[in-house]
Tab-separated table of C-alpha atoms in Angstrom:
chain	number	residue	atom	x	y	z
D	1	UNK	CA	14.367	-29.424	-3.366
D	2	UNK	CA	13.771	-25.490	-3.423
D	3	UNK	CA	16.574	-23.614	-2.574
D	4	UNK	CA	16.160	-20.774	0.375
D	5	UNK	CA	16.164	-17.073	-1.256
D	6	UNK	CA	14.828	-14.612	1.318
D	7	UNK	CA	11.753	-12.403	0.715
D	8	UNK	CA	11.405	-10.544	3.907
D	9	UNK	CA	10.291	-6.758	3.787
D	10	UNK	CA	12.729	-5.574	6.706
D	11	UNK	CA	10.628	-2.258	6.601
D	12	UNK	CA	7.761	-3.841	7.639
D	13	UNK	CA	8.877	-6.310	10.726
D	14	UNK	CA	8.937	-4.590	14.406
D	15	UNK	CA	12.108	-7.013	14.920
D	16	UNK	CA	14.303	-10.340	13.693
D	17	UNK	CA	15.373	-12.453	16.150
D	18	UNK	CA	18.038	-14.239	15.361
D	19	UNK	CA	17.894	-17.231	18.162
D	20	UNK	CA	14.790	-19.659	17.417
D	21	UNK	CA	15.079	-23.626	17.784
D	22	UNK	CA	13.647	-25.818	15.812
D	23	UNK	CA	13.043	-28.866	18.269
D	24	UNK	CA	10.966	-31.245	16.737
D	25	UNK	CA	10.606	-32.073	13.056
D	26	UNK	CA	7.666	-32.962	10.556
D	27	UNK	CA	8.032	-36.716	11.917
D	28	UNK	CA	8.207	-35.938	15.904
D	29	UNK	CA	12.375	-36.860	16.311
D	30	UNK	CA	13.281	-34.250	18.556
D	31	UNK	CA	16.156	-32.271	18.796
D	32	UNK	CA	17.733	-33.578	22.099
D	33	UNK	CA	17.820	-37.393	23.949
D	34	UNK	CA	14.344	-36.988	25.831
D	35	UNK	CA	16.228	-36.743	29.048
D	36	UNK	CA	17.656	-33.639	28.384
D	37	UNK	CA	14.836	-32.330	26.902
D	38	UNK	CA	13.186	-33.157	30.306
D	39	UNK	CA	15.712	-31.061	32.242
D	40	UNK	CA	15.884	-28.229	29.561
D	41	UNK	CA	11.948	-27.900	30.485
D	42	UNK	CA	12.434	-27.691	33.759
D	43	UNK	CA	15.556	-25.478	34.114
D	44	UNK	CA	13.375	-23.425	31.717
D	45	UNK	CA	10.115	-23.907	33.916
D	46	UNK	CA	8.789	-24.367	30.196
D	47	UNK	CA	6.774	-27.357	29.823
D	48	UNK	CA	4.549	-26.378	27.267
D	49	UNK	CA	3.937	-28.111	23.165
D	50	UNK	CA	7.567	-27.678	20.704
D	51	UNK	CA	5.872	-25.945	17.892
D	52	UNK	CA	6.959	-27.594	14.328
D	53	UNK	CA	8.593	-24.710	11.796
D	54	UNK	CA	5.317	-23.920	10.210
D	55	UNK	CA	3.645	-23.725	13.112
D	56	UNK	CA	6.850	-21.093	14.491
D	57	UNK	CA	6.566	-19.086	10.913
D	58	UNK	CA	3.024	-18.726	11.820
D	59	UNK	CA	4.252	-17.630	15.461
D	60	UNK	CA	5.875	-15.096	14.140
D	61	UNK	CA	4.476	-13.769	10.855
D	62	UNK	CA	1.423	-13.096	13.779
D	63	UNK	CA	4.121	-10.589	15.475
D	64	UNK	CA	5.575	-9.300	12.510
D	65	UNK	CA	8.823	-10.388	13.085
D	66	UNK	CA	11.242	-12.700	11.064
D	67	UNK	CA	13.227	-15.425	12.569
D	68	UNK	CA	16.549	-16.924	12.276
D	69	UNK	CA	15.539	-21.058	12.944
D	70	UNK	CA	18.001	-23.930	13.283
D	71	UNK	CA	19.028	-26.731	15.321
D	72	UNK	CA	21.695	-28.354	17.251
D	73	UNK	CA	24.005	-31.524	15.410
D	74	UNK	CA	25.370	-33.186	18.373
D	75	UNK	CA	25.109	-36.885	16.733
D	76	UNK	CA	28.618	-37.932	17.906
D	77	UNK	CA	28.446	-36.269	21.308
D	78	UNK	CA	24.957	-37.346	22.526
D	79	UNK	CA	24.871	-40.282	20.176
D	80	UNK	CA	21.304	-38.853	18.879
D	81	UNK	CA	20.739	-38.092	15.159
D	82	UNK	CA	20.291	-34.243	14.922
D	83	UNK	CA	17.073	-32.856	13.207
D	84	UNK	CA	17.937	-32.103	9.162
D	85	UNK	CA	19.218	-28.981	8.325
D	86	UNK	CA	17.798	-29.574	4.503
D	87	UNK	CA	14.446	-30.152	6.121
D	88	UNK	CA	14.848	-26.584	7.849
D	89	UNK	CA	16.071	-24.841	4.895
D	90	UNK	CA	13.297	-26.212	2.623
D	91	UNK	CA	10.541	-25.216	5.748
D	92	UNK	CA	12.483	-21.611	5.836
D	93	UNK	CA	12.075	-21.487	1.857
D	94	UNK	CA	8.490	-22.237	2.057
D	95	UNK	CA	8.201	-19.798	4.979
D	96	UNK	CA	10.762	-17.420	3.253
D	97	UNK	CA	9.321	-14.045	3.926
D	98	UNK	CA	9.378	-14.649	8.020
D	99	UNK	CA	12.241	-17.209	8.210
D	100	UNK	CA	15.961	-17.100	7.849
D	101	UNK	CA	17.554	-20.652	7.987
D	102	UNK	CA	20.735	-21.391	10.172
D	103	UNK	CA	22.503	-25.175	9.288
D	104	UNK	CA	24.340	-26.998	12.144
D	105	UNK	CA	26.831	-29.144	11.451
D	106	UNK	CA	28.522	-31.438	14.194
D	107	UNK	CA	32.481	-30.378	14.081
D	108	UNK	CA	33.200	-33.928	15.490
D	109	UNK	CA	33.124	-35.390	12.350
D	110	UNK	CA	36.134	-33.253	10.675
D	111	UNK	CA	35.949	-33.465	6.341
D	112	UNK	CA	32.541	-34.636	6.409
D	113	UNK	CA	31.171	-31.491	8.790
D	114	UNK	CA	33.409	-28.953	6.125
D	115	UNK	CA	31.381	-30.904	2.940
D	116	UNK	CA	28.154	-31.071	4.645
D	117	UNK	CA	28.439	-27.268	5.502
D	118	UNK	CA	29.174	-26.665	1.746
D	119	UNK	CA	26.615	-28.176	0.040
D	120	UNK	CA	23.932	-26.735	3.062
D	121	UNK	CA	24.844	-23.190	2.101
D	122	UNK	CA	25.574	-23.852	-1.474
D	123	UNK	CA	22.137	-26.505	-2.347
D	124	UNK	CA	19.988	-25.558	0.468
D	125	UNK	CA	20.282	-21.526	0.901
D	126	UNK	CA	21.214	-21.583	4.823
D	127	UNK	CA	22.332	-18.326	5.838
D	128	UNK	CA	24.428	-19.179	8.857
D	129	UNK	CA	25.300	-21.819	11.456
D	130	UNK	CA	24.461	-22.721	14.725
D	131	UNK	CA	27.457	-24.249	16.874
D	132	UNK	CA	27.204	-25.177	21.095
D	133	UNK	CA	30.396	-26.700	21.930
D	134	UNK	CA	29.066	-28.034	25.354
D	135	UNK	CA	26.356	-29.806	23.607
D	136	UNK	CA	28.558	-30.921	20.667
D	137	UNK	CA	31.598	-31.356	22.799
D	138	UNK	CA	33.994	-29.735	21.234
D	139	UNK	CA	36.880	-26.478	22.252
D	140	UNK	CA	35.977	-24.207	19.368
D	141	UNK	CA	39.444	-22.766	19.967
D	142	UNK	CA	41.115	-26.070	18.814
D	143	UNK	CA	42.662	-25.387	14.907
D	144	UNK	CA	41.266	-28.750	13.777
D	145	UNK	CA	38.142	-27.017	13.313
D	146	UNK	CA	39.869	-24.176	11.336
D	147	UNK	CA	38.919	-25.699	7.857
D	148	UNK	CA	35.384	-25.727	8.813
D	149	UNK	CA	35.460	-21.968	9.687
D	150	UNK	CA	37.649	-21.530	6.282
D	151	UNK	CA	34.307	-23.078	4.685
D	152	UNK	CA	32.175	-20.931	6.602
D	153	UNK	CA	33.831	-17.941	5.554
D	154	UNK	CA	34.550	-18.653	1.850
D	155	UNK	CA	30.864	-18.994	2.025
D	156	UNK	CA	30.065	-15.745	3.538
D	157	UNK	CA	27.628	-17.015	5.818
D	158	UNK	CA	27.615	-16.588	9.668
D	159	UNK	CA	29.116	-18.461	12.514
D	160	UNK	CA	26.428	-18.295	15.699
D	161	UNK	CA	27.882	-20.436	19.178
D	162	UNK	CA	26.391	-20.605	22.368
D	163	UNK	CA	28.115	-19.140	25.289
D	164	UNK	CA	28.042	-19.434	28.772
D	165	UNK	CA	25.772	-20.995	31.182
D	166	UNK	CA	23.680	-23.772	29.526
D	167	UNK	CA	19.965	-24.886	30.908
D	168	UNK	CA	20.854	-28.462	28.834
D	169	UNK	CA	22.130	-31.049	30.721
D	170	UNK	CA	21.342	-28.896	34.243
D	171	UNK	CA	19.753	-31.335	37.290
D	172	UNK	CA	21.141	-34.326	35.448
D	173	UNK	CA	23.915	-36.592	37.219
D	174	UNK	CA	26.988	-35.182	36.246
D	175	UNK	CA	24.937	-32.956	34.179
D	176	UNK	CA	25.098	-35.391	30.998
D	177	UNK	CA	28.774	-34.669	31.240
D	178	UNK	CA	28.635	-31.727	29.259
D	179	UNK	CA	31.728	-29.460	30.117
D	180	UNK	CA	30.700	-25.834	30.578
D	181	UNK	CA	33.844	-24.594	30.168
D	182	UNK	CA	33.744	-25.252	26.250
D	183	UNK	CA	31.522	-22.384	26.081
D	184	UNK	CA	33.509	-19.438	27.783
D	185	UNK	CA	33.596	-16.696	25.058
D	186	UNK	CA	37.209	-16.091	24.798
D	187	UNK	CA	37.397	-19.617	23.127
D	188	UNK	CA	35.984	-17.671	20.294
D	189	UNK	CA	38.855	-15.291	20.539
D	190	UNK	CA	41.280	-16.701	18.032
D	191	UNK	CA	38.730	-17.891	15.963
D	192	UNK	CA	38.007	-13.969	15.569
D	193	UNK	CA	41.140	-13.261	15.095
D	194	UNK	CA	42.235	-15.819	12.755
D	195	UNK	CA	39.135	-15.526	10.581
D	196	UNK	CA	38.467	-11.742	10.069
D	197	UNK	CA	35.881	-12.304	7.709
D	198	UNK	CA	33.726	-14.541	9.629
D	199	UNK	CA	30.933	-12.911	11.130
D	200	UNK	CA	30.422	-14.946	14.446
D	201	UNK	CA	27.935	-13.907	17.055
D	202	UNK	CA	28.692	-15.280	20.787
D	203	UNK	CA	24.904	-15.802	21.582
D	204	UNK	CA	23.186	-15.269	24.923
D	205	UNK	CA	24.577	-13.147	27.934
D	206	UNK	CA	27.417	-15.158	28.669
D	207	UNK	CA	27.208	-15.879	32.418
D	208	UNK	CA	29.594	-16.308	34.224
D	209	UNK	CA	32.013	-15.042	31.193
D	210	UNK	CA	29.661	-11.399	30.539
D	211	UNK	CA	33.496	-9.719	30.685
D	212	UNK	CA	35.317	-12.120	28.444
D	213	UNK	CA	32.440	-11.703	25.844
D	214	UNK	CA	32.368	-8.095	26.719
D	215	UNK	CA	36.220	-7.609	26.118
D	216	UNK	CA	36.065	-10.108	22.479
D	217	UNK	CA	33.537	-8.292	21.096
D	218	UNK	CA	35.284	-4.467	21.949
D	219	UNK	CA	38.291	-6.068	20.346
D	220	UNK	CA	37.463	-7.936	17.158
D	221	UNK	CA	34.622	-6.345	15.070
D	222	UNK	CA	33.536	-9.126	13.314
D	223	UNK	CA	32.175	-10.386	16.369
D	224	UNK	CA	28.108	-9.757	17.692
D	225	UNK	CA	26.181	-10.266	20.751
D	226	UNK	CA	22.909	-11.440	20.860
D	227	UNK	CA	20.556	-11.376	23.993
D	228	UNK	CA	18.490	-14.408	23.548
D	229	UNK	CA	18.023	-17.194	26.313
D	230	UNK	CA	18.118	-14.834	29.420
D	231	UNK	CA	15.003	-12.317	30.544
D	232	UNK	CA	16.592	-8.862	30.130
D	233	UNK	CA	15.848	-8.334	33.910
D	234	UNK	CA	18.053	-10.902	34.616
D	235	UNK	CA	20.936	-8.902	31.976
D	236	UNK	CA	24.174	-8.045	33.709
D	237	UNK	CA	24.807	-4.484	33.921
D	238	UNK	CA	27.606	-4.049	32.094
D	239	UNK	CA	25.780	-5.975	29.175
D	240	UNK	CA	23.281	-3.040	29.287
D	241	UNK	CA	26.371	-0.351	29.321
D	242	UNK	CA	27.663	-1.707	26.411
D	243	UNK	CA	24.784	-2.716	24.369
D	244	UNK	CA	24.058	1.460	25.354
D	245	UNK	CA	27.168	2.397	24.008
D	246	UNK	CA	30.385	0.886	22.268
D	247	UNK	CA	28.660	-2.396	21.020
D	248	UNK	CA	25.052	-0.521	20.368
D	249	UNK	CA	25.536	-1.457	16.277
D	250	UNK	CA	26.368	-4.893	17.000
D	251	UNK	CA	23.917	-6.568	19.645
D	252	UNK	CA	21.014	-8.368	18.090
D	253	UNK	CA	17.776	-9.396	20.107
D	254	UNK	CA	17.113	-12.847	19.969
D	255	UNK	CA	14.519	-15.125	22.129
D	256	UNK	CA	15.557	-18.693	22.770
D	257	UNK	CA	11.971	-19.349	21.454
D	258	UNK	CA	10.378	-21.522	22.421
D	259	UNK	CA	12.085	-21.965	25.577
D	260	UNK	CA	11.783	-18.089	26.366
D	261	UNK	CA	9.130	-16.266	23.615
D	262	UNK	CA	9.945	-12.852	22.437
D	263	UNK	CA	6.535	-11.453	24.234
D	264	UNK	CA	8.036	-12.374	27.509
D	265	UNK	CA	11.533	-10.642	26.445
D	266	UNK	CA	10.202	-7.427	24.801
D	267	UNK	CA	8.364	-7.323	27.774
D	268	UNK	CA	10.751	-7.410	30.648
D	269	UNK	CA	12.880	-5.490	28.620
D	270	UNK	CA	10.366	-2.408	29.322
D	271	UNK	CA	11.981	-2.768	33.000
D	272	UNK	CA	15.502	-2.205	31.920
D	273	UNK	CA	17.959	0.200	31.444
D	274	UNK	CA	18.010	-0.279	27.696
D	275	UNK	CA	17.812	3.108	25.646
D	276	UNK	CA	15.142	3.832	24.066
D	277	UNK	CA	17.560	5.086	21.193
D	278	UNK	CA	19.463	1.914	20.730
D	279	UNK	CA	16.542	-0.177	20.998
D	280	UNK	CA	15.791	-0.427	16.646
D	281	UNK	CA	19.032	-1.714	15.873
D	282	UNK	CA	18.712	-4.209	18.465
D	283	UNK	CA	14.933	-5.128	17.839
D	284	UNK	CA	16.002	-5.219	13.941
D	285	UNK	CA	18.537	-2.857	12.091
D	286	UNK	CA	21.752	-4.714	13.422
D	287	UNK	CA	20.502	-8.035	12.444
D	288	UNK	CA	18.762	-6.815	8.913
D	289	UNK	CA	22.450	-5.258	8.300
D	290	UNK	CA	24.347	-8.427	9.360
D	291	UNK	CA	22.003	-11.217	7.567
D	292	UNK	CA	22.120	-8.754	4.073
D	293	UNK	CA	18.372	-8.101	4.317
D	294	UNK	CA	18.896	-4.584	4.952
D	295	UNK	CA	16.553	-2.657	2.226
């Protein structure tokens, strides 16, 4: 097994984003039950192919931008065996001047998620991990979870959860029972607060919770905001105001590829009321800085 070390030339990407799903592996499991991956496609109105890792290095090695890839574990909560984390890390490593692997663990499982995290970060080189407590089912908030955040920070790598509104699960009876309210950003509060040194980012504009994110990430500075999984038309205007101002060195662009592409969100973020000034951090500095790529 080859061990992710990163090789990316920061100077010469136009941007990193830092939200990328890997939803099918090398053998064709997906990511997801196939029902929800059904209604994910259409709450998405994206029904095209689930490009395999090499085939999303390629993506965006093309754009000259690096990516930050993982997937979902939600084994115990949708009773589907995730994708392998390993299998990402080792694609990332092969990949490793484009790609920056995430891990997920499923926090449902309690000793065995805080070992498996270990030995990802520690054997396999991942960078980070990906956490979406509707999906997994879980109140991130809840301190049985603390030692796996302990592990995350001893580790020094980063802590990235979904928040608000979710497309998976949406049009389904009882929409899969997946509880939205397990990904209102000020959850995330007291992890913040009770783990300084954990770098967590509360991904996506967190509708309808945009103030509660807003008002985490003003307080606790180890906290980031990335824009992924919404067109920036669609961005609520305060988002813009801070992302403009007070939070400008701490939002981080980020796709939802391949659900939403980055050509589409560079795009229709032309339209916006983004600075022009603010917009390299966001595109790339923030994110080189947080991931220790910065040259």
């Amino acid at each position: 097994m080859t061990r992710y070390e990163p090789a990316i030339d920061v100077d010469s990407l136009t941007a990193i984003d830092v939200h990328v799903h890997v939803e099918i592996d090398a053998h064709g499991h997906t990511s997801l039950p196939p029902a929800l991956v059904e209604a994910a496609s259409k709450y998405f109105s994206a029904e095209g192919p689930r490009p395999d890792l090499d085939s999303i290095a390629a993506y965006y090695r093309e754009r000259k931008m690096a990516a930050v890839v993982f997937t979902v574990d939600a084994t115990t909560r949708l009773g589907h065996p995730a994708i392998s984390s390993t299998d990402i890390a080792e694609g990332a490593a092969r990949n490793n001047d484009v790609l920056v692997p995430f891990g997920s663990v499923d926090p449902l499982q309690g000793a065995a998620a805080v070992d498996a995290a270990r030995r990802l970060v520690e054997e396999s080189g991942v960078q980070g991990f990906k956490f979406h407590p509707t999906v997994q089912g879980f109140d991130p908030s809840d301190e049985q979870h603390y030692p796996l955040y302990a592990e995350i920070e001893r580790l020094g790598a980063v802590a990235l959860f979904h928040t608000g509104q979710t497309g998976i699960g949406a049009g389904v009876p009882g929409g899969y029972g997946l509880r939205l309210g397990l990904s209102n950003p000020i959850l995330l509060d007291p992890v913040a607060a009770d783990f300084p040194e954990l770098q967590l980012i509360m991904a996506h504009p967190s509708v309808p919770w945009q103030d509660e994110a807003l008002s985490v990430a003003t307080h606790k500075h180890n906290t980031w905001i990335d824009l992924s999984g919404w067109s920036p038309k669609y961005f609520p205007a305060e988002l813009v105001r801070y992302a403009n101002s007070v939070l400008k060195n701490r939002v981080l662009f980020g796709s939802d590829f391949p659900l939403l592409t980055p050509d589409r969100w560079i795009r229709d973020a032309e339209t916006t009321a983004l600075k022009p000034e603010v917009m390299p951090g966001i595109m790339r500095d923030n994110a080189a800085r947080l991931l220790g790529l910065a040259s």
